[in-house]
Amino acid sequence: MANLKSIDESSLISNCLHNKEWAQKELYDKYNADLYIICRRYATDSNEAKDILQEGFIRIFTNLKQYRGEGSLVGWMKRVVITTALNYIKKHRKEILKEIDSTYESHTSTENIEACINHKEIVQAFMQLPYQYRTILGLFIIEGYTHKEIASLLKIEENNCRSKLHRGKLLLQKILTNQNTAIAVLK
C-alpha cells in the first residue's frame, strides 16, 4: 500500500479506477464530511443524509471514469452528490416535486430581525422549510446554481423556480421572525 499522505489526487483516482480498496477508502475519508454536509441540506434527518451519502459514493465510484480532470475533483463529486440527493427525493418523496398549490400569503412585515440570530437558529429555520423550498434555496444560495440550472435539475419552469425561491425566502424570514419572537419571550 502507498503512503496515503504523499499520494497525489491523480494517483488516488487511478487506484480507485483499478478498484483498490485502500484508495477508495482514502477518497471516502478525505471527502465524506464535506459531502455529508451537502446531503444534510436535502435530508430530513441524519439517517436519510447517510443514505444519500452512501448512494452518492456508490455513484462516484461507479462513474469516476467520467471525471475528465477538468475542474476540481471535489466540485465534480459535489455535483454527483447533489444529483443523487435530488434523485433520492424524487424517488422517495414524489409529492415534494409536484406543484405546490401555495396558500401561503406573505403577511410578514419587513421588520428587522435582531442582528444576534446565530448560525444554529438559521440552520434550524432552514430545516423547517418544506423540501421544495429548501431544495431551491439550497441550490441557489448555498450551491450557487442559476435559476435555469435549478429548473433543469428539478424539471420545472424557470419562472416557477423564481417564484418558489421568493416564497421560500419569505417563509424563511417568517420562521426566523417567529423564532426571534419566541427567544425574546423566553428572555
mmCIF file of C-alpha atoms in Angstrom:
data_model
loop_
_atom_site.group_PDB
_atom_site.id
_atom_site.type_symbol
_atom_site.label_atom_id
_atom_site.label_comp_id
_atom_site.label_asym_id
_atom_site.label_seq_id
_atom_site.Cartn_x
_atom_site.Cartn_y
_atom_site.Cartn_z
ATOM 1 C CA MET A 1 0.000 0.000 0.000
ATOM 2 C CA ALA A 2 1.209 3.523 -0.813
ATOM 3 C CA ASN A 3 1.908 6.165 1.767
ATOM 4 C CA LEU A 4 -1.523 7.811 1.874
ATOM 5 C CA LYS A 5 -0.207 11.211 2.918
ATOM 6 C CA SER A 6 2.068 11.502 -0.117
ATOM 7 C CA ILE A 7 -0.268 10.204 -2.831
ATOM 8 C CA ASP A 8 -1.491 12.821 -5.277
ATOM 9 C CA GLU A 9 -5.073 13.144 -6.453
ATOM 10 C CA SER A 10 -4.492 11.702 -9.933
ATOM 11 C CA SER A 11 -2.813 8.594 -8.466
ATOM 12 C CA LEU A 12 -5.658 8.238 -5.989
ATOM 13 C CA ILE A 13 -8.203 8.414 -8.815
ATOM 14 C CA SER A 14 -6.218 5.916 -10.877
ATOM 15 C CA ASN A 15 -6.088 3.467 -7.981
ATOM 16 C CA CYS A 16 -9.810 3.913 -7.349
ATOM 17 C CA LEU A 17 -10.472 3.139 -11.011
ATOM 18 C CA HIS A 18 -8.495 -0.087 -10.540
ATOM 19 C CA ASN A 19 -10.783 -0.956 -7.586
ATOM 20 C CA LYS A 20 -8.073 -0.636 -4.948
ATOM 21 C CA GLU A 21 -9.972 -0.698 -1.666
ATOM 22 C CA TRP A 22 -7.369 1.378 0.175
ATOM 23 C CA ALA A 23 -7.685 4.134 -2.447
ATOM 24 C CA GLN A 24 -11.483 4.093 -2.298
ATOM 25 C CA LYS A 25 -11.306 4.308 1.490
ATOM 26 C CA GLU A 26 -8.844 7.197 1.258
ATOM 27 C CA LEU A 27 -11.099 9.083 -1.176
ATOM 28 C CA TYR A 28 -14.098 8.432 1.071
ATOM 29 C CA ASP A 29 -12.258 9.503 4.224
ATOM 30 C CA LYS A 30 -10.940 12.635 2.552
ATOM 31 C CA TYR A 31 -14.307 13.925 1.293
ATOM 32 C CA ASN A 32 -17.143 12.277 3.249
ATOM 33 C CA ALA A 33 -17.502 15.069 5.837
ATOM 34 C CA ASP A 34 -17.843 17.815 3.203
ATOM 35 C CA LEU A 35 -20.255 15.752 1.123
ATOM 36 C CA TYR A 36 -22.306 14.781 4.187
ATOM 37 C CA ILE A 37 -22.986 18.462 4.848
ATOM 38 C CA ILE A 38 -24.483 18.744 1.365
ATOM 39 C CA CYS A 39 -26.586 15.615 1.925
ATOM 40 C CA ARG A 40 -27.869 17.011 5.214
ATOM 41 C CA ARG A 41 -29.261 20.065 3.416
ATOM 42 C CA TYR A 42 -31.598 17.849 1.425
ATOM 43 C CA ALA A 43 -32.417 15.194 4.023
ATOM 44 C CA THR A 44 -34.979 15.281 6.804
ATOM 45 C CA ASP A 45 -32.651 13.636 9.305
ATOM 46 C CA SER A 46 -29.136 12.282 9.686
ATOM 47 C CA ASN A 47 -30.105 8.721 8.707
ATOM 48 C CA GLU A 48 -31.556 9.905 5.417
ATOM 49 C CA ALA A 49 -28.440 12.041 4.841
ATOM 50 C CA LYS A 50 -26.256 8.966 5.426
ATOM 51 C CA ASP A 51 -28.342 7.000 2.901
ATOM 52 C CA ILE A 52 -27.913 9.767 0.332
ATOM 53 C CA LEU A 53 -24.179 9.964 1.057
ATOM 54 C CA GLN A 54 -23.771 6.218 0.638
ATOM 55 C CA GLU A 55 -25.691 6.244 -2.631
ATOM 56 C CA GLY A 56 -23.651 9.270 -3.715
ATOM 57 C CA PHE A 57 -20.350 7.495 -3.128
ATOM 58 C CA ILE A 58 -21.583 4.440 -4.993
ATOM 59 C CA ARG A 59 -22.298 6.725 -7.958
ATOM 60 C CA ILE A 60 -18.960 8.486 -7.544
ATOM 61 C CA PHE A 61 -17.040 5.205 -7.675
ATOM 62 C CA THR A 62 -19.210 3.852 -10.495
ATOM 63 C CA ASN A 63 -18.817 6.993 -12.610
ATOM 64 C CA LEU A 64 -15.307 8.085 -11.635
ATOM 65 C CA LYS A 65 -14.094 7.158 -15.114
ATOM 66 C CA GLN A 66 -16.266 10.037 -16.413
ATOM 67 C CA TYR A 67 -14.280 12.598 -14.410
ATOM 68 C CA ARG A 68 -12.011 14.183 -17.010
ATOM 69 C CA GLY A 69 -9.792 16.160 -14.680
ATOM 70 C CA GLU A 70 -11.435 19.416 -15.763
ATOM 71 C CA GLY A 71 -12.135 21.441 -12.657
ATOM 72 C CA SER A 72 -11.714 20.152 -9.159
ATOM 73 C CA LEU A 73 -12.477 16.588 -8.172
ATOM 74 C CA VAL A 74 -14.396 17.761 -5.120
ATOM 75 C CA GLY A 75 -16.531 20.038 -7.336
ATOM 76 C CA TRP A 76 -17.375 17.085 -9.574
ATOM 77 C CA MET A 77 -18.147 14.932 -6.533
ATOM 78 C CA LYS A 78 -20.438 17.642 -5.111
ATOM 79 C CA ARG A 79 -22.431 17.718 -8.346
ATOM 80 C CA VAL A 80 -22.775 13.925 -8.217
ATOM 81 C CA VAL A 81 -23.976 14.078 -4.609
ATOM 82 C CA ILE A 82 -26.424 16.919 -5.313
ATOM 83 C CA THR A 83 -27.860 14.994 -8.264
ATOM 84 C CA THR A 84 -28.040 11.897 -6.069
ATOM 85 C CA ALA A 85 -29.885 13.845 -3.369
ATOM 86 C CA LEU A 86 -32.375 15.241 -5.877
ATOM 87 C CA ASN A 87 -32.951 11.786 -7.371
ATOM 88 C CA TYR A 88 -33.389 10.367 -3.873
ATOM 89 C CA ILE A 89 -36.034 12.970 -3.133
ATOM 90 C CA LYS A 90 -37.825 12.246 -6.425
ATOM 91 C CA LYS A 91 -37.750 8.518 -5.764
ATOM 92 C CA HIS A 92 -38.718 8.549 -2.088
ATOM 93 C CA ARG A 93 -40.975 11.571 -1.934
ATOM 94 C CA LYS A 94 -42.527 12.258 -5.317
ATOM 95 C CA GLU A 95 -45.021 14.650 -3.778
ATOM 96 C CA ILE A 96 -42.170 17.055 -2.990
ATOM 97 C CA LEU A 97 -41.529 17.805 -6.636
ATOM 98 C CA LYS A 98 -45.203 18.187 -7.588
ATOM 99 C CA GLU A 99 -46.511 21.662 -7.988
ATOM 100 C CA ILE A 100 -47.294 23.273 -4.661
ATOM 101 C CA ASP A 101 -50.664 24.926 -4.557
ATOM 102 C CA SER A 102 -49.437 27.540 -2.199
ATOM 103 C CA THR A 103 -51.838 29.071 0.230
ATOM 104 C CA TYR A 104 -49.013 30.908 1.886
ATOM 105 C CA GLU A 105 -49.621 34.642 1.770
ATOM 106 C CA SER A 106 -46.928 36.942 2.926
ATOM 107 C CA HIS A 107 -48.127 38.834 5.963
ATOM 108 C CA THR A 108 -44.596 39.262 7.113
ATOM 109 C CA SER A 109 -43.596 42.810 7.772
ATOM 110 C CA THR A 110 -40.162 43.976 6.806
ATOM 111 C CA GLU A 111 -39.232 44.352 10.458
ATOM 112 C CA ASN A 112 -35.587 43.913 11.183
ATOM 113 C CA ILE A 113 -34.785 40.581 12.737
ATOM 114 C CA GLU A 114 -32.399 41.028 15.617
ATOM 115 C CA ALA A 115 -28.812 41.101 14.496
ATOM 116 C CA CYS A 116 -28.000 38.376 17.007
ATOM 117 C CA ILE A 117 -29.563 35.463 15.113
ATOM 118 C CA ASN A 118 -26.956 32.777 15.343
ATOM 119 C CA HIS A 119 -25.945 30.116 12.863
ATOM 120 C CA LYS A 120 -27.818 27.369 14.723
ATOM 121 C CA GLU A 121 -31.107 29.301 14.536
ATOM 122 C CA ILE A 122 -30.691 29.848 10.800
ATOM 123 C CA VAL A 123 -29.982 26.153 10.190
ATOM 124 C CA GLN A 124 -32.999 25.175 12.315
ATOM 125 C CA ALA A 125 -35.217 27.585 10.393
ATOM 126 C CA PHE A 126 -33.848 26.335 7.071
ATOM 127 C CA MET A 127 -34.615 22.724 8.058
ATOM 128 C CA GLN A 128 -38.236 23.694 8.831
ATOM 129 C CA LEU A 129 -38.852 24.774 5.244
ATOM 130 C CA PRO A 130 -40.832 22.397 3.019
ATOM 131 C CA TYR A 131 -38.492 20.279 0.895
ATOM 132 C CA GLN A 132 -39.113 22.068 -2.365
ATOM 133 C CA TYR A 133 -38.331 25.488 -0.924
ATOM 134 C CA ARG A 134 -35.327 24.130 0.978
ATOM 135 C CA THR A 135 -34.045 22.420 -2.149
ATOM 136 C CA ILE A 136 -34.363 25.519 -4.318
ATOM 137 C CA LEU A 137 -32.930 27.852 -1.664
ATOM 138 C CA GLY A 138 -30.037 25.457 -1.064
ATOM 139 C CA LEU A 139 -29.227 25.119 -4.740
ATOM 140 C CA PHE A 140 -29.478 28.863 -5.366
ATOM 141 C CA ILE A 141 -27.985 30.444 -2.257
ATOM 142 C CA ILE A 142 -25.625 27.796 -0.941
ATOM 143 C CA GLU A 143 -24.547 25.923 -4.067
ATOM 144 C CA GLY A 144 -24.671 28.923 -6.438
ATOM 145 C CA TYR A 145 -26.807 27.379 -9.181
ATOM 146 C CA THR A 146 -28.699 29.700 -11.540
ATOM 147 C CA HIS A 147 -32.485 29.659 -11.915
ATOM 148 C CA LYS A 148 -32.060 27.999 -15.301
ATOM 149 C CA GLU A 149 -29.844 25.227 -13.865
ATOM 150 C CA ILE A 150 -32.209 24.620 -10.940
ATOM 151 C CA ALA A 151 -35.218 24.498 -13.255
ATOM 152 C CA SER A 152 -33.420 21.955 -15.412
ATOM 153 C CA LEU A 153 -32.389 19.805 -12.422
ATOM 154 C CA LEU A 154 -35.874 19.814 -10.903
ATOM 155 C CA LYS A 155 -37.683 19.704 -14.249
ATOM 156 C CA ILE A 156 -39.770 22.780 -13.514
ATOM 157 C CA GLU A 157 -40.237 26.070 -15.372
ATOM 158 C CA GLU A 158 -37.654 28.772 -14.711
ATOM 159 C CA ASN A 159 -40.364 31.246 -13.618
ATOM 160 C CA ASN A 160 -41.722 28.601 -11.244
ATOM 161 C CA CYS A 161 -38.220 28.317 -9.778
ATOM 162 C CA ARG A 162 -38.027 32.090 -9.280
ATOM 163 C CA SER A 163 -41.445 32.111 -7.627
ATOM 164 C CA LYS A 164 -40.593 29.250 -5.265
ATOM 165 C CA LEU A 165 -37.279 30.889 -4.378
ATOM 166 C CA HIS A 166 -39.114 34.098 -3.483
ATOM 167 C CA ARG A 167 -41.744 32.219 -1.436
ATOM 168 C CA GLY A 168 -39.031 30.188 0.266
ATOM 169 C CA LYS A 169 -37.173 33.342 1.281
ATOM 170 C CA LEU A 170 -40.376 34.864 2.661
ATOM 171 C CA LEU A 171 -41.194 31.716 4.581
ATOM 172 C CA LEU A 172 -37.647 31.523 5.951
ATOM 173 C CA GLN A 173 -37.934 35.144 7.045
ATOM 174 C CA LYS A 174 -41.263 34.366 8.752
ATOM 175 C CA ILE A 175 -39.774 31.355 10.565
ATOM 176 C CA LEU A 176 -36.761 33.393 11.692
ATOM 177 C CA THR A 177 -39.031 36.215 12.866
ATOM 178 C CA ASN A 178 -41.151 33.747 14.846
ATOM 179 C CA GLN A 179 -38.027 32.152 16.350
ATOM 180 C CA ASN A 180 -36.710 35.551 17.274
ATOM 181 C CA THR A 181 -40.038 36.440 18.913
ATOM 182 C CA ALA A 182 -40.020 33.177 20.854
ATOM 183 C CA ILE A 183 -36.453 33.789 22.013
ATOM 184 C CA ALA A 184 -37.343 37.338 23.104
ATOM 185 C CA VAL A 185 -40.318 35.988 25.091
ATOM 186 C CA LEU A 186 -38.093 33.436 26.837
ATOM 187 C CA LYS A 187 -35.539 36.084 27.884
#
